[in-house]
XYZ file of C-alpha atoms in Angstrom:
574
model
C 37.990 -51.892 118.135
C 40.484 -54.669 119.900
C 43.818 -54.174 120.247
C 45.241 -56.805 118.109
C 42.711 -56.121 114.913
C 44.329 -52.148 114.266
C 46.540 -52.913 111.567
C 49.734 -50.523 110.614
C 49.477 -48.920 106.949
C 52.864 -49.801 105.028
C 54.752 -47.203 104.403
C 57.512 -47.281 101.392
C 61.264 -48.225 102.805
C 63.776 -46.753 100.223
C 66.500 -48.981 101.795
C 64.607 -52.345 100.008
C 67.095 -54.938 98.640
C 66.281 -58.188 97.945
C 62.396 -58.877 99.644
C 63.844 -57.019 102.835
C 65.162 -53.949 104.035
C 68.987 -53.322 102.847
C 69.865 -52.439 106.696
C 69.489 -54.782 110.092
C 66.697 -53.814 112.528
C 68.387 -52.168 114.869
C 69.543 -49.301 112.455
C 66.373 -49.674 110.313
C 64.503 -48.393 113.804
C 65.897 -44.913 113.447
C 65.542 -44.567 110.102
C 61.640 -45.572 110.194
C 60.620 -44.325 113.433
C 59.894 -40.608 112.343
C 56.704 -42.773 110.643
C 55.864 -45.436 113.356
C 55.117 -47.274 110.295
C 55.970 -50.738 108.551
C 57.692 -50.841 105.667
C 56.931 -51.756 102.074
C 58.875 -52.850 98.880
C 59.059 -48.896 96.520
C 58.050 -49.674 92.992
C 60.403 -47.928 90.299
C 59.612 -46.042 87.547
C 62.064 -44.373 84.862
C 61.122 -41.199 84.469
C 61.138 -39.868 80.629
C 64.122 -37.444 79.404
C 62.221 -34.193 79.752
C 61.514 -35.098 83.853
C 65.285 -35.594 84.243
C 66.049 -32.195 82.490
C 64.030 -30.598 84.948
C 66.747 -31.591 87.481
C 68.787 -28.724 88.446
C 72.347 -29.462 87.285
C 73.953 -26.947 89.722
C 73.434 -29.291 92.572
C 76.122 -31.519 94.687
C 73.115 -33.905 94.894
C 71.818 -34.043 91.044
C 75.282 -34.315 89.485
C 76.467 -37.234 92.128
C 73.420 -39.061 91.082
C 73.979 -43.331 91.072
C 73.509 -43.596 87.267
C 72.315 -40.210 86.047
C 68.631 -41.499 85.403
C 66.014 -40.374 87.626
C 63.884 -42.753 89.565
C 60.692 -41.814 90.432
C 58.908 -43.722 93.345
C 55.358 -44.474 93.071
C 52.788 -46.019 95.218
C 49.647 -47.191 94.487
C 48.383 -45.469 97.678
C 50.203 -41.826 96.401
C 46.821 -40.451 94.741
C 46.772 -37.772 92.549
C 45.348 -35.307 94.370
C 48.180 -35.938 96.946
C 51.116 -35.770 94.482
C 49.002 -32.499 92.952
C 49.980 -30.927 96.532
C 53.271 -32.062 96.573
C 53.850 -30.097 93.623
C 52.006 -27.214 94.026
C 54.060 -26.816 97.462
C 57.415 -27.273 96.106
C 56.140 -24.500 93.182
C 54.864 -22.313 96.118
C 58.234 -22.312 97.921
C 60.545 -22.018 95.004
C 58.247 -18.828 94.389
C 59.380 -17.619 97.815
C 55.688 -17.914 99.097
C 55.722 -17.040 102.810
C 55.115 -18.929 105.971
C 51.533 -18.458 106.616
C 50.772 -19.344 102.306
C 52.530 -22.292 103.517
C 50.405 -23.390 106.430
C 47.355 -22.334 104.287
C 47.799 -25.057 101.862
C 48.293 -27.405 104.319
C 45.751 -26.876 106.641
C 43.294 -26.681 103.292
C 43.716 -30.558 103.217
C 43.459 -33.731 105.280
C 46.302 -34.692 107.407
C 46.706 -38.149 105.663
C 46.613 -36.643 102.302
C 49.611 -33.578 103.579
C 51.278 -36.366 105.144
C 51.726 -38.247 101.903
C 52.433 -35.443 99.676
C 55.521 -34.013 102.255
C 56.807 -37.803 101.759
C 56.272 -38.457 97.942
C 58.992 -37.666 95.418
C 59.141 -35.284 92.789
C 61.926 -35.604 90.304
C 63.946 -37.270 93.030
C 63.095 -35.263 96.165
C 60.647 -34.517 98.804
C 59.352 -31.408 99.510
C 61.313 -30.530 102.769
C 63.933 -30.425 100.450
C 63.152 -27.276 98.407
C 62.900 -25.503 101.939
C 66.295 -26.845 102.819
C 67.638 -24.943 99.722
C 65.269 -21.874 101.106
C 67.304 -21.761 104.134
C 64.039 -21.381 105.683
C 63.876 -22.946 109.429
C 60.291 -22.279 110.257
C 58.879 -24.028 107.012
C 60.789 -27.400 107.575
C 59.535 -26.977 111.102
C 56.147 -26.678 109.911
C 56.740 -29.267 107.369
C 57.598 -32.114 109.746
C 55.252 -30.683 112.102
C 52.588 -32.219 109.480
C 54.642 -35.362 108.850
C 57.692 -34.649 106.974
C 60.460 -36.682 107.372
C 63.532 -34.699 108.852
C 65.652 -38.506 107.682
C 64.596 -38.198 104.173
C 67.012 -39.236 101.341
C 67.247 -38.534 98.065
C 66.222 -41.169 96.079
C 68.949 -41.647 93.307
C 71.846 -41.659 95.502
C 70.643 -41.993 99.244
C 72.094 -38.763 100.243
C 70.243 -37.284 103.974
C 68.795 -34.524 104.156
C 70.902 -33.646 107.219
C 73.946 -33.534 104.793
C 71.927 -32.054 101.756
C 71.150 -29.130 103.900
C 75.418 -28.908 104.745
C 76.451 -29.673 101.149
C 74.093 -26.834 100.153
C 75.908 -24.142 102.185
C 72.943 -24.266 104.620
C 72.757 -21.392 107.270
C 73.709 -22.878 110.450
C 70.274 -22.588 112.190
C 68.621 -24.951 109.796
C 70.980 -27.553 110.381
C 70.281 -27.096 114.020
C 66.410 -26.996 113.849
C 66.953 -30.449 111.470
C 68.828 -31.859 114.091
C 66.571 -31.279 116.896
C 63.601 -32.632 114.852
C 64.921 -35.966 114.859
C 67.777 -35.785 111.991
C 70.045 -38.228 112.076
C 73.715 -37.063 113.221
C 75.206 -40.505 112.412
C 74.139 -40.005 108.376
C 77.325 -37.782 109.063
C 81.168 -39.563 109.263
C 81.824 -39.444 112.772
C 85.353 -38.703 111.703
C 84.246 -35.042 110.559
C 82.414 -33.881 114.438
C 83.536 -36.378 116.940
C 86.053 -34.214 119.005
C 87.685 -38.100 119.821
C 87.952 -39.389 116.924
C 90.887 -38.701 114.305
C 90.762 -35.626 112.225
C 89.645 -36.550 108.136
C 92.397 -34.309 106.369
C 92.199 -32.768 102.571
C 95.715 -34.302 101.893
C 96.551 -37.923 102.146
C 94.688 -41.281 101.929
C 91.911 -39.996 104.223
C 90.552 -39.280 100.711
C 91.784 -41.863 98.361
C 90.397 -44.525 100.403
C 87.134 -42.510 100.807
C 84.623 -43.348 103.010
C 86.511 -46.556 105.017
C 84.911 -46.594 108.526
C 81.071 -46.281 106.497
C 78.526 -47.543 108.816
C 74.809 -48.280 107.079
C 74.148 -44.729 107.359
C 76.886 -42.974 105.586
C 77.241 -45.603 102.542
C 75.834 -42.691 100.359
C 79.296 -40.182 101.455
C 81.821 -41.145 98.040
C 85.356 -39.435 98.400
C 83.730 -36.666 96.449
C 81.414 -36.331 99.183
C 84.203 -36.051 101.885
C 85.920 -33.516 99.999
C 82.940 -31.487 99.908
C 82.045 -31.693 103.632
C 85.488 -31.201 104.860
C 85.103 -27.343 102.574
C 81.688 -26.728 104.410
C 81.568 -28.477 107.862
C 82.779 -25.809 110.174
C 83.423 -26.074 113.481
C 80.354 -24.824 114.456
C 78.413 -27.405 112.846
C 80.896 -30.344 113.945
C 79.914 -29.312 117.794
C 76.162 -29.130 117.241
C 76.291 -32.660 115.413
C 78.088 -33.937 117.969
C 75.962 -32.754 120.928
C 72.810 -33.968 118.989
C 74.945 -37.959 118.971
C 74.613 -37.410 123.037
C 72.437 -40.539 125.074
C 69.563 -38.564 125.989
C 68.242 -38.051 122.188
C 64.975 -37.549 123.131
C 62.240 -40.524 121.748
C 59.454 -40.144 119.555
C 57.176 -40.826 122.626
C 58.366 -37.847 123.906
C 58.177 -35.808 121.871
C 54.920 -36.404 120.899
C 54.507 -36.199 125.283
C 56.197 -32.556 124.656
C 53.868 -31.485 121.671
C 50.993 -32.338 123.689
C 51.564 -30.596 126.273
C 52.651 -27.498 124.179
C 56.448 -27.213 125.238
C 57.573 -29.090 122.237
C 60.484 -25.856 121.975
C 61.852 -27.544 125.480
C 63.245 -30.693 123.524
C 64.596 -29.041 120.847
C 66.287 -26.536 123.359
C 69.610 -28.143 123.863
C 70.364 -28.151 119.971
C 70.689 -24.220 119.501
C 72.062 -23.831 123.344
C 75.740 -23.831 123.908
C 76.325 -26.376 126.909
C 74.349 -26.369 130.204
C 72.555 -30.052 129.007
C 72.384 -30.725 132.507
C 70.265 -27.783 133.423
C 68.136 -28.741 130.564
C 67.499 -31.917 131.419
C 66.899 -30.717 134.795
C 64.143 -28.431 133.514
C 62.624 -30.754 131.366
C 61.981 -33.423 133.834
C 60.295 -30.555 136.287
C 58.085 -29.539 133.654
C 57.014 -33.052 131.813
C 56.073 -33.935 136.059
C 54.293 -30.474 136.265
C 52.063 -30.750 132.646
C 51.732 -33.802 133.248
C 49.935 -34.539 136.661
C 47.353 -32.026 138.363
C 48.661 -29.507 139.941
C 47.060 -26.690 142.202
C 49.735 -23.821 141.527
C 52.449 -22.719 139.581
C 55.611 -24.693 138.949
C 58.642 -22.443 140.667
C 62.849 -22.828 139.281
C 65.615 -21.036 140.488
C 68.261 -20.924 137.981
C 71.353 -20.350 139.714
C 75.000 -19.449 138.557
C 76.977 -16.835 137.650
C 75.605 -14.532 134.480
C 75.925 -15.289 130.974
C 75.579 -18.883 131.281
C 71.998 -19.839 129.155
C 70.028 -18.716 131.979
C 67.934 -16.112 129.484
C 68.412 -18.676 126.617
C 66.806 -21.363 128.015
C 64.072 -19.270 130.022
C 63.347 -17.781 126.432
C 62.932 -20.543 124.962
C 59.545 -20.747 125.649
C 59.068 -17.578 128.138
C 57.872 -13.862 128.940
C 59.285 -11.339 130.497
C 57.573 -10.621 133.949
C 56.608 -6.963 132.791
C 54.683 -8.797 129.984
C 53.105 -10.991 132.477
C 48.933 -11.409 131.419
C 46.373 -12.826 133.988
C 43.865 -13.276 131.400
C 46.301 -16.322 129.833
C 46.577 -18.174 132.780
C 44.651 -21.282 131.887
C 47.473 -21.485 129.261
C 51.070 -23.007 129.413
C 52.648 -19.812 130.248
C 56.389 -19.774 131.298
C 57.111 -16.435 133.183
C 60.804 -15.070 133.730
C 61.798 -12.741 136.274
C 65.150 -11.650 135.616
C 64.951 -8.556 138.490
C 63.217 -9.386 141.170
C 61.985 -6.117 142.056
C 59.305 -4.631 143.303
C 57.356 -4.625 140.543
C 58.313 -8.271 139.634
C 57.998 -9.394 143.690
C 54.514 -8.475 142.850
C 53.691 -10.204 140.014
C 55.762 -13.185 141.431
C 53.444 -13.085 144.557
C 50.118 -13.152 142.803
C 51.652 -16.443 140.497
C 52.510 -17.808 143.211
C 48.784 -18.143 144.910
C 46.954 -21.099 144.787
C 44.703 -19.134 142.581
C 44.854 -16.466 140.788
C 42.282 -13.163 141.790
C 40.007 -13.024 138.873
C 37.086 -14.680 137.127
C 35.900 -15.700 133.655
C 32.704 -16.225 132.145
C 31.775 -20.098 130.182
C 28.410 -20.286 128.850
C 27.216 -18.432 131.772
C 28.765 -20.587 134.656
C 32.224 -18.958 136.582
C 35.316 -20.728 136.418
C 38.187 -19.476 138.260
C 41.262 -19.046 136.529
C 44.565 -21.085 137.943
C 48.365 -21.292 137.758
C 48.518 -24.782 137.124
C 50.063 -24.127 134.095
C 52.244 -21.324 134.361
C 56.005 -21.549 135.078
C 58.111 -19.665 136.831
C 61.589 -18.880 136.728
C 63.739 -16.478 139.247
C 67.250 -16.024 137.991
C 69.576 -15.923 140.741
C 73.309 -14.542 140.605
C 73.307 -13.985 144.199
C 74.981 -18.087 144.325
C 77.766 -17.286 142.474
C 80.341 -18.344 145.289
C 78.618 -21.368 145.849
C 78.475 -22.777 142.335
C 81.822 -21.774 141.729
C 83.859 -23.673 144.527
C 81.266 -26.587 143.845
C 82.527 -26.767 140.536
C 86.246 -26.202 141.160
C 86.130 -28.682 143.818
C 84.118 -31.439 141.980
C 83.867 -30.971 138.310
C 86.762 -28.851 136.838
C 89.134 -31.769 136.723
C 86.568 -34.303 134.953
C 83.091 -33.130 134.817
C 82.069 -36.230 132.347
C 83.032 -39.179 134.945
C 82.650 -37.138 138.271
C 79.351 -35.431 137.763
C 77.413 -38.575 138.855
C 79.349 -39.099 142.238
C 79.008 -35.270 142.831
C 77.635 -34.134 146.361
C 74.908 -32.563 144.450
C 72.640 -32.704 147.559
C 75.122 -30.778 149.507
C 75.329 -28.217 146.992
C 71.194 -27.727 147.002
C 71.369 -27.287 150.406
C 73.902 -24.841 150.344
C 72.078 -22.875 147.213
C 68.985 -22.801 149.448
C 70.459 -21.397 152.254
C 72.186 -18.355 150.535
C 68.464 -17.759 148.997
C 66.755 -17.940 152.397
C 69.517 -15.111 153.401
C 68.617 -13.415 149.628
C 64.769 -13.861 149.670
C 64.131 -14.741 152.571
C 62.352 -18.299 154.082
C 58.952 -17.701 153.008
C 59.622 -17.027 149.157
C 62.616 -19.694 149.348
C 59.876 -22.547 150.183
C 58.025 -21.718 147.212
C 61.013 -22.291 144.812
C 59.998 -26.657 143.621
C 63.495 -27.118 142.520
C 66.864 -25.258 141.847
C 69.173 -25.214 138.636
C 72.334 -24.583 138.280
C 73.862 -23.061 135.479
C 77.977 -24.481 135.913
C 80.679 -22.881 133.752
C 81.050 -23.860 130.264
C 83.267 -26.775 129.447
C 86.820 -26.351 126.822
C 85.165 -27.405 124.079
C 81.673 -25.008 124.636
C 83.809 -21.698 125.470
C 85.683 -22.849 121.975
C 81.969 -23.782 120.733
C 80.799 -20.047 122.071
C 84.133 -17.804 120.146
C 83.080 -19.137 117.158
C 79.804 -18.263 117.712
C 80.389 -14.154 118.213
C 83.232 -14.561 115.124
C 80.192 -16.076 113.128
C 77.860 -13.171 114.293
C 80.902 -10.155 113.680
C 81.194 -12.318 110.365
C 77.862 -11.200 109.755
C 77.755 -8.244 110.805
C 81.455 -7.049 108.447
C 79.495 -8.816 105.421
C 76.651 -6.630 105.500
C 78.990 -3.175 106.667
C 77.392 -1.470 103.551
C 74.247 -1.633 104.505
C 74.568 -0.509 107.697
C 76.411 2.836 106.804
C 73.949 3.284 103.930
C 72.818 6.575 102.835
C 74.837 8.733 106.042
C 77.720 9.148 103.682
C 78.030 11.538 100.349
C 77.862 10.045 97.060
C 81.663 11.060 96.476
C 82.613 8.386 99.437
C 79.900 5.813 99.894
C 81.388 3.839 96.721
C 84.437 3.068 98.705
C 83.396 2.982 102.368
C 80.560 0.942 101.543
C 82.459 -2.187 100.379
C 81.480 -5.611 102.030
C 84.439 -6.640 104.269
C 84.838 -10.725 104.470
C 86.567 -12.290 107.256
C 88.275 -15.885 107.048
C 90.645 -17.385 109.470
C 93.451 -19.288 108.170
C 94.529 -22.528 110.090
C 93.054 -25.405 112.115
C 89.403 -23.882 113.299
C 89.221 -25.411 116.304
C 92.831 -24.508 117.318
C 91.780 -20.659 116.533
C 88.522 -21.089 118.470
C 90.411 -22.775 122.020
C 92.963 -20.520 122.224
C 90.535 -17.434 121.632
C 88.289 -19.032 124.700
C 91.744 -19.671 126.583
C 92.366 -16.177 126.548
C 88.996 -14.526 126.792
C 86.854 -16.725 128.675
C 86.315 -16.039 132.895
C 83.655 -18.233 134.148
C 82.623 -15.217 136.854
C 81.411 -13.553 133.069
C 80.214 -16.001 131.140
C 79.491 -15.829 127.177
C 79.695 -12.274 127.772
C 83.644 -12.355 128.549
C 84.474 -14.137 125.389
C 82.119 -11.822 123.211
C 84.477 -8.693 124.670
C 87.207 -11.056 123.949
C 86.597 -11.328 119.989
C 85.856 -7.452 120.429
C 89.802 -6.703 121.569
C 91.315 -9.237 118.893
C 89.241 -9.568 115.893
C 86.590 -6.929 115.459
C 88.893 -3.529 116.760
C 91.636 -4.267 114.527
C 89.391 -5.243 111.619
C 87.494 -2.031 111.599
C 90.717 0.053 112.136
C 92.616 -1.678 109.143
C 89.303 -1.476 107.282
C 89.259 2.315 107.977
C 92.813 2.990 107.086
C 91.875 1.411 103.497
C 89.597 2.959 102.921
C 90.933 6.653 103.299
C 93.587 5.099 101.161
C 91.430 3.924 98.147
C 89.970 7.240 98.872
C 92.845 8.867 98.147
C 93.931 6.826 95.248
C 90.952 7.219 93.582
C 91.399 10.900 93.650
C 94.684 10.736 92.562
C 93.515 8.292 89.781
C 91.089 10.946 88.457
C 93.621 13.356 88.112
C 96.031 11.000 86.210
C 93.783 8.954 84.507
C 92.529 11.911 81.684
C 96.510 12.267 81.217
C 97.201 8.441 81.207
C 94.368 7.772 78.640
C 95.117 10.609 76.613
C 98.636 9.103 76.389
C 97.346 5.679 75.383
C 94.657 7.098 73.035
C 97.585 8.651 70.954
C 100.194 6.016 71.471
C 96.799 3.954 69.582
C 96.472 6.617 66.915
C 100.151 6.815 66.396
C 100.090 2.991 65.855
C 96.947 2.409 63.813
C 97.156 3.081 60.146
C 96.393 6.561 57.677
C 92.799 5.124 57.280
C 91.817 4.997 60.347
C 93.196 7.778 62.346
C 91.427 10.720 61.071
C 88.011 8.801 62.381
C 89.862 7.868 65.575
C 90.350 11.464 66.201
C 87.418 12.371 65.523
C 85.669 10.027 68.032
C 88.267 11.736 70.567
């Protein structure tokens, strides 16, 4: 078929106003190019009382509604059989149906017909919705996997999905795995994440005037809105919406590139990684030029740095420990981390690192060697420390965002690959296709990382019941097996700095300011937490002993009071 006679199939534009689209190309791209699909004028139905009682009144969303009436969209291209499966997923996950009952209903219909049912919507929403309010990160992965929109709105008052999820109290991981699916940051007031910009307070006429720097995407955000954000967007969330605003967002092309070529989890690396973009973006070039060309042998990193800084992250990502190493997967996209190189991993390394690996296969009766063109491997160095670390005092420390271009990065690899030749040795070293390095975390990323372990200890004190259990006597466990609930008091990201300032070494890594929260925060918790409880313990003992005495006392201060009538049955009762 030519070229010019494929026509695009309209797709329905809830921004239409007036024969057009309500916002200007430019930002009318990014909210359409999750479809790569023209748009269409939505036809508007009012939905009958009993569909609006359905709503669930408990929700920021439902109550801020535009006029309290429901509007549901319909298409003449939205079949029945389509909306059918829109429904019967949105029953299936408010049932709590599981992943794979998920994917089964899916993959039990055509792709055109799942991608219109994900997009329809019921009573005001689509279906990646109701696994927002799951919490559930895998299912709205495998929903826009089959064409969900991760910039849906809802339909009544244009609110995102990226800020339904935050309004709903949304773990932080699904805010993340939203944002590195395409969500749109910017549907957010920069004011709330953008460390440069002025700080939205709860006081004052941040909040009177509401929403006064809007931009097309945050017209929905009303000063109840703001207030709402400011009680839920923690600092946490403001630095992973403000990484995912950075310039190299990556395209739709590329993604699609990435899915192809099965490292689709290599994009959406950087938005659950603290810092180290540079790495990644060093990695993902290697690999898209690996995948993407024939090659005769294995791709070969060094990530180099000192520990603790996203070298296991990343290489996780998408990787296997070299005792887990297969040669039967080979043919696969395999990445392969060696962590140790010892001599058990030197092994393994050497046999990757073959222009083919020993071994054949049988297809339909012919022999096909297997090959490391698709395997990756990656040899984490800490024997560069030195290196990286004067580099980066002498280049980056001061200003890493304007000097990082004009840095004497060739020096540096040449440098790197010299300590390795004295490590490794010359024939391994010419193997390695690039090197990585891992630089110390920035201010705001050691701030970014302390809130990250006082998250995780936040966790970990919520559930401190659980975790004791049954090891303690039935006289005890009702007071040593209270939930213990941590808030900090004060400006977050004050808190955060100055417990980076003084944990943080860059010769440690994440692993110094873990220890840090440790010695401040998690010792002293547990020890107050301990005294209390010997103290309730003891109370309640105490209680016991007074309490027959204090309600005997009360009982027949009562009986005293009451009338003639009713004290004889009073006392009886006693």
């Amino acid at each position: 078929m030519p070229l010019t006679s494929i026509r695009k199939k309209a797709i329905t534009c809830y921004y239409w106003n007036e024969r057009t689209c309500k916002y200007s190309d430019n930002v009318c791209t990014y909210a359409h190019r999750h479809t790569g699909q023209i748009a269409k004028k939505p036809q508007f139905a009012r939905s009958t009382a009993s569909k609006s009682s359905q709503r669930d009144t408990q929700d920021l969303i439902s109550i801020m509604g535009d006029d309290g009436i429901d509007n549901t969209v319909t298409t003449r291209a939205e079949s029945s059989e389509c909306r059918t499966l829109a429904e019967a997923v949105i029953k299936a996950l408010q049932t709590k149906s599981d992943y794979h009952g998920i994917k089964t209903m899916l993959s039990s219909n055509t792709s055109e017909c799942v991608q219109e049912a994900l997009n329809q919507g019921i009573d005001g929403y689509s279906v990646i919705f109701e696994a927002v309010k799951r919490n559930d990160a895998d299912i709205i992965q495998l929903l826009v996997d089959n064409g969900a929109n991760p910039n849906a709105t809802e339909y009544n008052s244009g609110i995102p999905l990226i800020a339904f999820a935050i309004l709903q109290n949304a773990e932080t991981v699904v805010v993340q795995t939203l944002l590195s699916l395409g969500a749109n940051p910017h549907s957010i007031p920069q004011d709330f994440w953008d460390s440069t910009a002025t700080k939205l307070s709860m006081k004052g006429e941040d909040l009177r005037a509401g929403n006064r720097n809007a931009s097309p995407q945050t017209l929905w955000c009303s000063s109840f809105h703001l207030v709402s954000l400011l009680q839920r967007l923690d600092f946490g969330l403001s630095y992973h919406l403000q990484v995912a605003s950075g310039p190299d967002v990556p395209a739709k092309e590329e993604r699609q590139i990435f899915a192809a070529l099965g490292m689709k989890s290599l994009l959406q690396a950087p938005y659950f990684l603290i810092g180290q973009s540079f790495a990644v973006k060093r990695v993902t070039e290697y690999v898209k030029s690996h995948l993407v060309l024939p090659s005769r042998g294995a791709l070969m990193l060094a990530f180099v740095g000192t520990p603790c800084h996203g070298q296991a992250e990343l290489a996780a990502n998408r990787g296997v420990s070299s005792d887990d190493l297969s040669m039967n997967h080979l043919n696969e996209v395999k990445v392969v981390y060696f962590d140790d190189l010892d001599k058990t991993g030197g092994s393994n390394l050497t046999t990757l690192l073959d222009g083919r690996a020993q071994g054949t296969k049988q297809d339909t009766g012919n022999p096909s060697v297997l090959t490391n063109a698709k395997t990756i491997c990656i040899l984490s160095v800490t024997d560069c420390e030195k290196t990286i670390l004067d580099f980066y005092k002498n280049y980056l420390r001061s200003n890493f965002k304007n000097n990082w271009r004009s840095a004497r990065w060739g020096l540096l690899d040449k440098a790197l690959r010299k300590d390795l030749i004295r490590t490794y040795g010359a024939s391994l070293t010419s193997d390695i296709d690039a090197i990585i390095q891992f630089l110390p975390y920035s201010k705001l990323e050691t701030a970014a990382l302390a809130h990250r372990h006082v998250n995780d200890l936040r966790s970990r004190l919520a559930s401190i019941h659980k975790t004791l259990g049954g090891a303690l006597t039935s006289k005890t466990s009702s007071i040593f097996t209270r939930a213990v609930r941590l808030k900090l008091e004060g400006d977050e990201e004050a808190i955060y700095t100055h417990l980076a300032e003084k944990s943080y070494d860059m010769n440690l890594g994440a692993r110094s300011t873990q220890q840090g929260i440790v010695n401040k925060i998690q010792l002293p918790i547990i020890e107050l937490w301990t005294k209390k409880c010997a103290h309730d313990r003891e109370g309640a003992e105490e209680g016991k002993r007074k309490g027959c005495q204090m309600r005997w006392v009360w009982w027949m201060g009562l009986v005293t009071f009451l009338s003639p009538l009713l004290r004889p049955l009073l006392l009886a009762r006693l």
